[in-house]
């Protein structure tokens, strides 16, 4: 049975209340997070106010969900992730996720050793994980230098100075996962 727009919107209020309660957040705290008044939030949760995009965007961000999840929109379009490479600092990064926020996945291709524009370790908030798909990787973490080959993985606190690059004359390909802070630092 096809759901109407009214049906979809009618379900938003109860989902908003459930998300807020699951987080243990009060209307007053959510007001501070979103900039929406407690009265507006209450009317949205009770279904007395039809939500607008301007209201849903900060609510989705505060609850850490997508708009589609918030309104439980019917599936649309192609679920495949269409890879559009990002080139930065000598790296080729292919996004493997398209959901904003949360953990992001990338396939990263590191140029052969000696061709990276920098080998300066960096720091940023968060944690990172990577898995070597092909080639050999030189991984500098603080004072340690590690070499990883295909099938090996590393997980680390990104507040520790770190650098990842190819360890030899061939490019190295890694699968990496990081949060929003890592995405801003790398992409």
PDB file of N, CA, C and O in Angstrom, residues 54-115:
ATOM      1  N   UNK A  54      13.147  23.579   7.316  1.00  0.00           N
ATOM      2  CA  UNK A  54      13.961  24.404   8.209  1.00  0.00           C
ATOM      3  C   UNK A  54      13.939  23.868   9.644  1.00  0.00           C
ATOM      4  O   UNK A  54      14.872  24.084  10.404  1.00  0.00           O
ATOM      5  N   UNK A  55      12.875  23.167  10.018  1.00  0.00           N
ATOM      6  CA  UNK A  55      12.794  22.559  11.346  1.00  0.00           C
ATOM      7  C   UNK A  55      13.433  21.173  11.358  1.00  0.00           C
ATOM      8  O   UNK A  55      14.078  20.782  12.329  1.00  0.00           O
ATOM      9  N   UNK A  56      13.246  20.426  10.290  1.00  0.00           N
ATOM     10  CA  UNK A  56      13.743  19.055  10.245  1.00  0.00           C
ATOM     11  C   UNK A  56      15.269  18.976  10.155  1.00  0.00           C
ATOM     12  O   UNK A  56      15.868  18.067  10.723  1.00  0.00           O
ATOM     13  N   UNK A  57      15.895  19.912   9.446  1.00  0.00           N
ATOM     14  CA  UNK A  57      17.354  19.862   9.289  1.00  0.00           C
ATOM     15  C   UNK A  57      18.084  19.915  10.633  1.00  0.00           C
ATOM     16  O   UNK A  57      18.909  19.038  10.915  1.00  0.00           O
ATOM     17  N   UNK A  58      17.813  20.906  11.495  1.00  0.00           N
ATOM     18  CA  UNK A  58      18.535  20.906  12.773  1.00  0.00           C
ATOM     19  C   UNK A  58      18.148  19.735  13.675  1.00  0.00           C
ATOM     20  O   UNK A  58      18.970  19.261  14.471  1.00  0.00           O
ATOM     21  N   UNK A  59      16.916  19.252  13.555  1.00  0.00           N
ATOM     22  CA  UNK A  59      16.495  18.100  14.360  1.00  0.00           C
ATOM     23  C   UNK A  59      17.225  16.833  13.924  1.00  0.00           C
ATOM     24  O   UNK A  59      17.692  16.057  14.766  1.00  0.00           O
ATOM     25  N   UNK A  60      17.342  16.627  12.624  1.00  0.00           N
ATOM     26  CA  UNK A  60      18.075  15.455  12.123  1.00  0.00           C
ATOM     27  C   UNK A  60      19.535  15.521  12.567  1.00  0.00           C
ATOM     28  O   UNK A  60      20.112  14.531  13.004  1.00  0.00           O
ATOM     29  N   UNK A  61      20.128  16.716  12.471  1.00  0.00           N
ATOM     30  CA  UNK A  61      21.527  16.894  12.880  1.00  0.00           C
ATOM     31  C   UNK A  61      21.683  16.613  14.379  1.00  0.00           C
ATOM     32  O   UNK A  61      22.592  15.906  14.795  1.00  0.00           O
ATOM     33  N   UNK A  62      20.780  17.155  15.190  1.00  0.00           N
ATOM     34  CA  UNK A  62      20.866  16.969  16.644  1.00  0.00           C
ATOM     35  C   UNK A  62      20.724  15.497  17.027  1.00  0.00           C
ATOM     36  O   UNK A  62      21.404  15.016  17.934  1.00  0.00           O
ATOM     37  N   UNK A  63      19.843  14.789  16.339  1.00  0.00           N
ATOM     38  CA  UNK A  63      19.610  13.377  16.670  1.00  0.00           C
ATOM     39  C   UNK A  63      20.577  12.432  15.956  1.00  0.00           C
ATOM     40  O   UNK A  63      20.570  11.223  16.203  1.00  0.00           O
ATOM     41  N   UNK A  64      21.384  12.972  15.044  1.00  0.00           N
ATOM     42  CA  UNK A  64      22.365  12.147  14.346  1.00  0.00           C
ATOM     43  C   UNK A  64      21.744  11.175  13.359  1.00  0.00           C
ATOM     44  O   UNK A  64      22.232  10.059  13.200  1.00  0.00           O
ATOM     45  N   UNK A  65      20.661  11.603  12.706  1.00  0.00           N
ATOM     46  CA  UNK A  65      19.999  10.762  11.708  1.00  0.00           C
ATOM     47  C   UNK A  65      19.855  11.553  10.411  1.00  0.00           C
ATOM     48  O   UNK A  65      19.953  12.768  10.402  1.00  0.00           O
ATOM     49  N   UNK A  66      19.622  10.859   9.320  1.00  0.00           N
ATOM     50  CA  UNK A  66      19.379  11.533   8.049  1.00  0.00           C
ATOM     51  C   UNK A  66      17.925  11.989   7.993  1.00  0.00           C
ATOM     52  O   UNK A  66      17.071  11.495   8.744  1.00  0.00           O
ATOM     53  N   UNK A  67      17.655  12.909   7.092  1.00  0.00           N
ATOM     54  CA  UNK A  67      16.262  13.331   6.891  1.00  0.00           C
ATOM     55  C   UNK A  67      15.403  12.145   6.479  1.00  0.00           C
ATOM     56  O   UNK A  67      14.267  12.012   6.934  1.00  0.00           O
ATOM     57  N   UNK A  68      15.932  11.287   5.613  1.00  0.00           N
ATOM     58  CA  UNK A  68      15.174  10.103   5.194  1.00  0.00           C
ATOM     59  C   UNK A  68      14.802   9.236   6.389  1.00  0.00           C
ATOM     60  O   UNK A  68      13.683   8.738   6.481  1.00  0.00           O
ATOM     61  N   UNK A  69      15.746   9.062   7.310  1.00  0.00           N
ATOM     62  CA  UNK A  69      15.455   8.270   8.508  1.00  0.00           C
ATOM     63  C   UNK A  69      14.417   8.967   9.380  1.00  0.00           C
ATOM     64  O   UNK A  69      13.544   8.324   9.953  1.00  0.00           O
ATOM     65  N   UNK A  70      14.527  10.280   9.481  1.00  0.00           N
ATOM     66  CA  UNK A  70      13.623  11.040  10.335  1.00  0.00           C
ATOM     67  C   UNK A  70      12.180  10.956   9.852  1.00  0.00           C
ATOM     68  O   UNK A  70      11.266  10.777  10.639  1.00  0.00           O
ATOM     69  N   UNK A  71      11.981  11.042   8.542  1.00  0.00           N
ATOM     70  CA  UNK A  71      10.610  10.999   8.024  1.00  0.00           C
ATOM     71  C   UNK A  71      10.225   9.612   7.527  1.00  0.00           C
ATOM     72  O   UNK A  71       9.100   9.395   7.108  1.00  0.00           O
ATOM     73  N   UNK A  72      11.161   8.677   7.589  1.00  0.00           N
ATOM     74  CA  UNK A  72      10.963   7.326   7.054  1.00  0.00           C
ATOM     75  C   UNK A  72      10.410   7.401   5.625  1.00  0.00           C
ATOM     76  O   UNK A  72       9.382   6.821   5.292  1.00  0.00           O
ATOM     77  N   UNK A  73      11.165   8.151   4.820  1.00  0.00           N
ATOM     78  CA  UNK A  73      10.786   8.323   3.423  1.00  0.00           C
ATOM     79  C   UNK A  73      10.864   6.989   2.697  1.00  0.00           C
ATOM     80  O   UNK A  73      11.696   6.141   3.026  1.00  0.00           O
ATOM     81  N   UNK A  74       9.992   6.816   1.729  1.00  0.00           N
ATOM     82  CA  UNK A  74      10.070   5.576   0.954  1.00  0.00           C
ATOM     83  C   UNK A  74      11.384   5.536   0.176  1.00  0.00           C
ATOM     84  O   UNK A  74      11.925   6.577  -0.176  1.00  0.00           O
ATOM     85  N   UNK A  75      11.924   4.340  -0.069  1.00  0.00           N
ATOM     86  CA  UNK A  75      13.181   4.243  -0.812  1.00  0.00           C
ATOM     87  C   UNK A  75      13.046   4.873  -2.199  1.00  0.00           C
ATOM     88  O   UNK A  75      12.019   4.729  -2.843  1.00  0.00           O
ATOM     89  N   UNK A  76      14.085   5.582  -2.572  1.00  0.00           N
ATOM     90  CA  UNK A  76      14.097   6.200  -3.892  1.00  0.00           C
ATOM     91  C   UNK A  76      15.448   6.002  -4.530  1.00  0.00           C
ATOM     92  O   UNK A  76      16.458   5.840  -3.843  1.00  0.00           O
ATOM     93  N   UNK A  77      15.461   6.034  -5.825  1.00  0.00           N
ATOM     94  CA  UNK A  77      16.706   6.047  -6.556  1.00  0.00           C
ATOM     95  C   UNK A  77      17.548   4.797  -6.433  1.00  0.00           C
ATOM     96  O   UNK A  77      17.128   3.770  -5.930  1.00  0.00           O
ATOM     97  N   UNK A  78      18.736   4.930  -6.881  1.00  0.00           N
ATOM     98  CA  UNK A  78      19.712   3.858  -6.954  1.00  0.00           C
ATOM     99  C   UNK A  78      20.477   3.768  -5.638  1.00  0.00           C
ATOM    100  O   UNK A  78      21.063   4.755  -5.201  1.00  0.00           O
ATOM    101  N   UNK A  79      20.508   2.621  -4.971  1.00  0.00           N
ATOM    102  CA  UNK A  79      21.206   2.525  -3.690  1.00  0.00           C
ATOM    103  C   UNK A  79      22.728   2.444  -3.831  1.00  0.00           C
ATOM    104  O   UNK A  79      23.441   2.558  -2.836  1.00  0.00           O
ATOM    105  N   UNK A  80      23.209   2.241  -5.051  1.00  0.00           N
ATOM    106  CA  UNK A  80      24.654   2.133  -5.224  1.00  0.00           C
ATOM    107  C   UNK A  80      25.326   3.475  -4.965  1.00  0.00           C
ATOM    108  O   UNK A  80      24.781   4.521  -5.269  1.00  0.00           O
ATOM    109  N   UNK A  81      26.517   3.420  -4.420  1.00  0.00           N
ATOM    110  CA  UNK A  81      27.326   4.614  -4.222  1.00  0.00           C
ATOM    111  C   UNK A  81      28.127   4.821  -5.502  1.00  0.00           C
ATOM    112  O   UNK A  81      28.862   3.940  -5.934  1.00  0.00           O
ATOM    113  N   UNK A  82      27.936   5.967  -6.124  1.00  0.00           N
ATOM    114  CA  UNK A  82      28.655   6.270  -7.363  1.00  0.00           C
ATOM    115  C   UNK A  82      29.943   6.993  -6.994  1.00  0.00           C
ATOM    116  O   UNK A  82      29.924   8.101  -6.464  1.00  0.00           O
ATOM    117  N   UNK A  83      31.056   6.324  -7.248  1.00  0.00           N
ATOM    118  CA  UNK A  83      32.351   6.824  -6.825  1.00  0.00           C
ATOM    119  C   UNK A  83      32.771   8.039  -7.639  1.00  0.00           C
ATOM    120  O   UNK A  83      32.837   7.987  -8.865  1.00  0.00           O
ATOM    121  N   UNK A  84      33.037   9.125  -6.938  1.00  0.00           N
ATOM    122  CA  UNK A  84      33.566  10.331  -7.557  1.00  0.00           C
ATOM    123  C   UNK A  84      34.858  10.657  -6.811  1.00  0.00           C
ATOM    124  O   UNK A  84      34.808  11.128  -5.673  1.00  0.00           O
ATOM    125  N   UNK A  85      35.985  10.374  -7.431  1.00  0.00           N
ATOM    126  CA  UNK A  85      37.257  10.544  -6.728  1.00  0.00           C
ATOM    127  C   UNK A  85      37.496  11.987  -6.292  1.00  0.00           C
ATOM    128  O   UNK A  85      37.125  12.934  -6.988  1.00  0.00           O
ATOM    129  N   UNK A  86      38.117  12.116  -5.128  1.00  0.00           N
ATOM    130  CA  UNK A  86      38.568  13.402  -4.619  1.00  0.00           C
ATOM    131  C   UNK A  86      40.084  13.322  -4.612  1.00  0.00           C
ATOM    132  O   UNK A  86      40.653  12.358  -4.102  1.00  0.00           O
ATOM    133  N   UNK A  87      40.743  14.306  -5.194  1.00  0.00           N
ATOM    134  CA  UNK A  87      42.207  14.328  -5.220  1.00  0.00           C
ATOM    135  C   UNK A  87      42.669  15.421  -4.271  1.00  0.00           C
ATOM    136  O   UNK A  87      42.241  16.564  -4.394  1.00  0.00           O
ATOM    137  N   UNK A  88      43.520  15.008  -3.313  1.00  0.00           N
ATOM    138  CA  UNK A  88      44.009  15.979  -2.344  1.00  0.00           C
ATOM    139  C   UNK A  88      45.364  15.529  -1.832  1.00  0.00           C
ATOM    140  O   UNK A  88      45.540  14.383  -1.451  1.00  0.00           O
ATOM    141  N   UNK A  89      46.291  16.460  -1.824  1.00  0.00           N
ATOM    142  CA  UNK A  89      47.636  16.214  -1.283  1.00  0.00           C
ATOM    143  C   UNK A  89      48.273  14.961  -1.872  1.00  0.00           C
ATOM    144  O   UNK A  89      48.890  14.173  -1.163  1.00  0.00           O
ATOM    145  N   UNK A  90      48.097  14.742  -3.162  1.00  0.00           N
ATOM    146  CA  UNK A  90      48.706  13.597  -3.824  1.00  0.00           C
ATOM    147  C   UNK A  90      47.946  12.294  -3.667  1.00  0.00           C
ATOM    148  O   UNK A  90      48.343  11.277  -4.219  1.00  0.00           O
ATOM    149  N   UNK A  91      46.863  12.301  -2.898  1.00  0.00           N
ATOM    150  CA  UNK A  91      46.062  11.098  -2.677  1.00  0.00           C
ATOM    151  C   UNK A  91      44.841  11.108  -3.582  1.00  0.00           C
ATOM    152  O   UNK A  91      44.327  12.165  -3.942  1.00  0.00           O
ATOM    153  N   UNK A  92      44.371   9.922  -3.919  1.00  0.00           N
ATOM    154  CA  UNK A  92      43.085   9.778  -4.595  1.00  0.00           C
ATOM    155  C   UNK A  92      42.172   9.094  -3.586  1.00  0.00           C
ATOM    156  O   UNK A  92      42.477   8.007  -3.092  1.00  0.00           O
ATOM    157  N   UNK A  93      41.069   9.767  -3.246  1.00  0.00           N
ATOM    158  CA  UNK A  93      40.138   9.242  -2.242  1.00  0.00           C
ATOM    159  C   UNK A  93      38.795   9.002  -2.915  1.00  0.00           C
ATOM    160  O   UNK A  93      38.226   9.912  -3.504  1.00  0.00           O
ATOM    161  N   UNK A  94      38.310   7.767  -2.817  1.00  0.00           N
ATOM    162  CA  UNK A  94      37.017   7.420  -3.386  1.00  0.00           C
ATOM    163  C   UNK A  94      36.025   7.198  -2.246  1.00  0.00           C
ATOM    164  O   UNK A  94      36.185   6.258  -1.466  1.00  0.00           O
ATOM    165  N   UNK A  95      35.006   8.071  -2.128  1.00  0.00           N
ATOM    166  CA  UNK A  95      34.030   7.881  -1.055  1.00  0.00           C
ATOM    167  C   UNK A  95      33.216   6.613  -1.274  1.00  0.00           C
ATOM    168  O   UNK A  95      32.766   6.337  -2.378  1.00  0.00           O
ATOM    169  N   UNK A  96      33.062   5.827  -0.216  1.00  0.00           N
ATOM    170  CA  UNK A  96      32.304   4.583  -0.287  1.00  0.00           C
ATOM    171  C   UNK A  96      30.999   4.671   0.487  1.00  0.00           C
ATOM    172  O   UNK A  96      30.238   3.710   0.545  1.00  0.00           O
ATOM    173  N   UNK A  97      30.759   5.816   1.116  1.00  0.00           N
ATOM    174  CA  UNK A  97      29.504   6.070   1.823  1.00  0.00           C
ATOM    175  C   UNK A  97      28.963   7.397   1.327  1.00  0.00           C
ATOM    176  O   UNK A  97      29.723   8.246   0.873  1.00  0.00           O
ATOM    177  N   UNK A  98      27.667   7.554   1.436  1.00  0.00           N
ATOM    178  CA  UNK A  98      27.099   8.831   1.026  1.00  0.00           C
ATOM    179  C   UNK A  98      26.237   9.446   2.106  1.00  0.00           C
ATOM    180  O   UNK A  98      25.697  10.515   1.938  1.00  0.00           O
ATOM    181  N   UNK A  99      26.122   8.762   3.224  1.00  0.00           N
ATOM    182  CA  UNK A  99      25.341   9.295   4.331  1.00  0.00           C
ATOM    183  C   UNK A  99      26.175  10.357   5.047  1.00  0.00           C
ATOM    184  O   UNK A  99      27.293  10.091   5.478  1.00  0.00           O
ATOM    185  N   UNK A 100      25.640  11.573   5.199  1.00  0.00           N
ATOM    186  CA  UNK A 100      26.410  12.613   5.879  1.00  0.00           C
ATOM    187  C   UNK A 100      26.510  12.336   7.370  1.00  0.00           C
ATOM    188  O   UNK A 100      25.627  11.739   7.964  1.00  0.00           O
ATOM    189  N   UNK A 101      27.606  12.762   7.963  1.00  0.00           N
ATOM    190  CA  UNK A 101      27.796  12.573   9.395  1.00  0.00           C
ATOM    191  C   UNK A 101      28.181  11.152   9.716  1.00  0.00           C
ATOM    192  O   UNK A 101      28.182  10.270   8.875  1.00  0.00           O
ATOM    193  N   UNK A 102      28.536  10.919  10.967  1.00  0.00           N
ATOM    194  CA  UNK A 102      28.894   9.575  11.387  1.00  0.00           C
ATOM    195  C   UNK A 102      30.175   9.095  10.739  1.00  0.00           C
ATOM    196  O   UNK A 102      30.994   9.865  10.263  1.00  0.00           O
ATOM    197  N   UNK A 103      30.330   7.804  10.712  1.00  0.00           N
ATOM    198  CA  UNK A 103      31.532   7.194  10.155  1.00  0.00           C
ATOM    199  C   UNK A 103      31.488   7.238   8.631  1.00  0.00           C
ATOM    200  O   UNK A 103      30.477   6.911   8.017  1.00  0.00           O
ATOM    201  N   UNK A 104      32.586   7.637   8.028  1.00  0.00           N
ATOM    202  CA  UNK A 104      32.712   7.695   6.577  1.00  0.00           C
ATOM    203  C   UNK A 104      33.747   6.662   6.134  1.00  0.00           C
ATOM    204  O   UNK A 104      34.746   6.451   6.810  1.00  0.00           O
ATOM    205  N   UNK A 105      33.485   6.034   5.004  1.00  0.00           N
ATOM    206  CA  UNK A 105      34.404   5.034   4.449  1.00  0.00           C
ATOM    207  C   UNK A 105      34.977   5.552   3.134  1.00  0.00           C
ATOM    208  O   UNK A 105      34.247   6.124   2.323  1.00  0.00           O
ATOM    209  N   UNK A 106      36.266   5.355   2.946  1.00  0.00           N
ATOM    210  CA  UNK A 106      36.946   5.767   1.721  1.00  0.00           C
ATOM    211  C   UNK A 106      37.927   4.685   1.298  1.00  0.00           C
ATOM    212  O   UNK A 106      38.541   4.025   2.140  1.00  0.00           O
ATOM    213  N   UNK A 107      38.097   4.543  -0.004  1.00  0.00           N
ATOM    214  CA  UNK A 107      39.231   3.808  -0.543  1.00  0.00           C
ATOM    215  C   UNK A 107      40.249   4.893  -0.882  1.00  0.00           C
ATOM    216  O   UNK A 107      39.931   5.853  -1.589  1.00  0.00           O
ATOM    217  N   UNK A 108      41.448   4.762  -0.334  1.00  0.00           N
ATOM    218  CA  UNK A 108      42.485   5.781  -0.539  1.00  0.00           C
ATOM    219  C   UNK A 108      43.643   5.145  -1.287  1.00  0.00           C
ATOM    220  O   UNK A 108      44.116   4.064  -0.920  1.00  0.00           O
ATOM    221  N   UNK A 109      44.079   5.819  -2.339  1.00  0.00           N
ATOM    222  CA  UNK A 109      45.231   5.356  -3.114  1.00  0.00           C
ATOM    223  C   UNK A 109      46.395   6.308  -2.835  1.00  0.00           C
ATOM    224  O   UNK A 109      46.325   7.495  -3.152  1.00  0.00           O
ATOM    225  N   UNK A 110      47.440   5.760  -2.191  1.00  0.00           N
ATOM    226  CA  UNK A 110      48.635   6.536  -1.865  1.00  0.00           C
ATOM    227  C   UNK A 110      49.633   6.389  -3.001  1.00  0.00           C
ATOM    228  O   UNK A 110      49.863   5.280  -3.488  1.00  0.00           O
ATOM    229  N   UNK A 111      50.256   7.487  -3.438  1.00  0.00           N
ATOM    230  CA  UNK A 111      51.245   7.393  -4.521  1.00  0.00           C
ATOM    231  C   UNK A 111      52.477   6.620  -4.057  1.00  0.00           C
ATOM    232  O   UNK A 111      52.699   6.454  -2.853  1.00  0.00           O
ATOM    233  N   UNK A 112      53.296   6.149  -5.013  1.00  0.00           N
ATOM    234  CA  UNK A 112      54.528   5.436  -4.646  1.00  0.00           C
ATOM    235  C   UNK A 112      55.386   6.259  -3.678  1.00  0.00           C
ATOM    236  O   UNK A 112      55.325   7.494  -3.675  1.00  0.00           O
ATOM    237  N   UNK A 113      56.174   5.564  -2.872  1.00  0.00           N
ATOM    238  CA  UNK A 113      57.046   6.231  -1.897  1.00  0.00           C
ATOM    239  C   UNK A 113      57.881   7.304  -2.582  1.00  0.00           C
ATOM    240  O   UNK A 113      58.344   7.126  -3.707  1.00  0.00           O
ATOM    241  N   UNK A 114      58.055   8.414  -1.895  1.00  0.00           N
ATOM    242  CA  UNK A 114      58.849   9.518  -2.429  1.00  0.00           C
ATOM    243  C   UNK A 114      58.040  10.473  -3.279  1.00  0.00           C
ATOM    244  O   UNK A 114      58.527  11.541  -3.641  1.00  0.00           O
ATOM    245  N   UNK A 115      56.818  10.129  -3.639  1.00  0.00           N
ATOM    246  CA  UNK A 115      55.998  11.007  -4.480  1.00  0.00           C
ATOM    247  C   UNK A 115      54.902  11.732  -3.689  1.00  0.00           C
ATOM    248  O   UNK A 115      54.178  12.531  -4.248  1.00  0.00           O
TER     249      UNK A 115
END
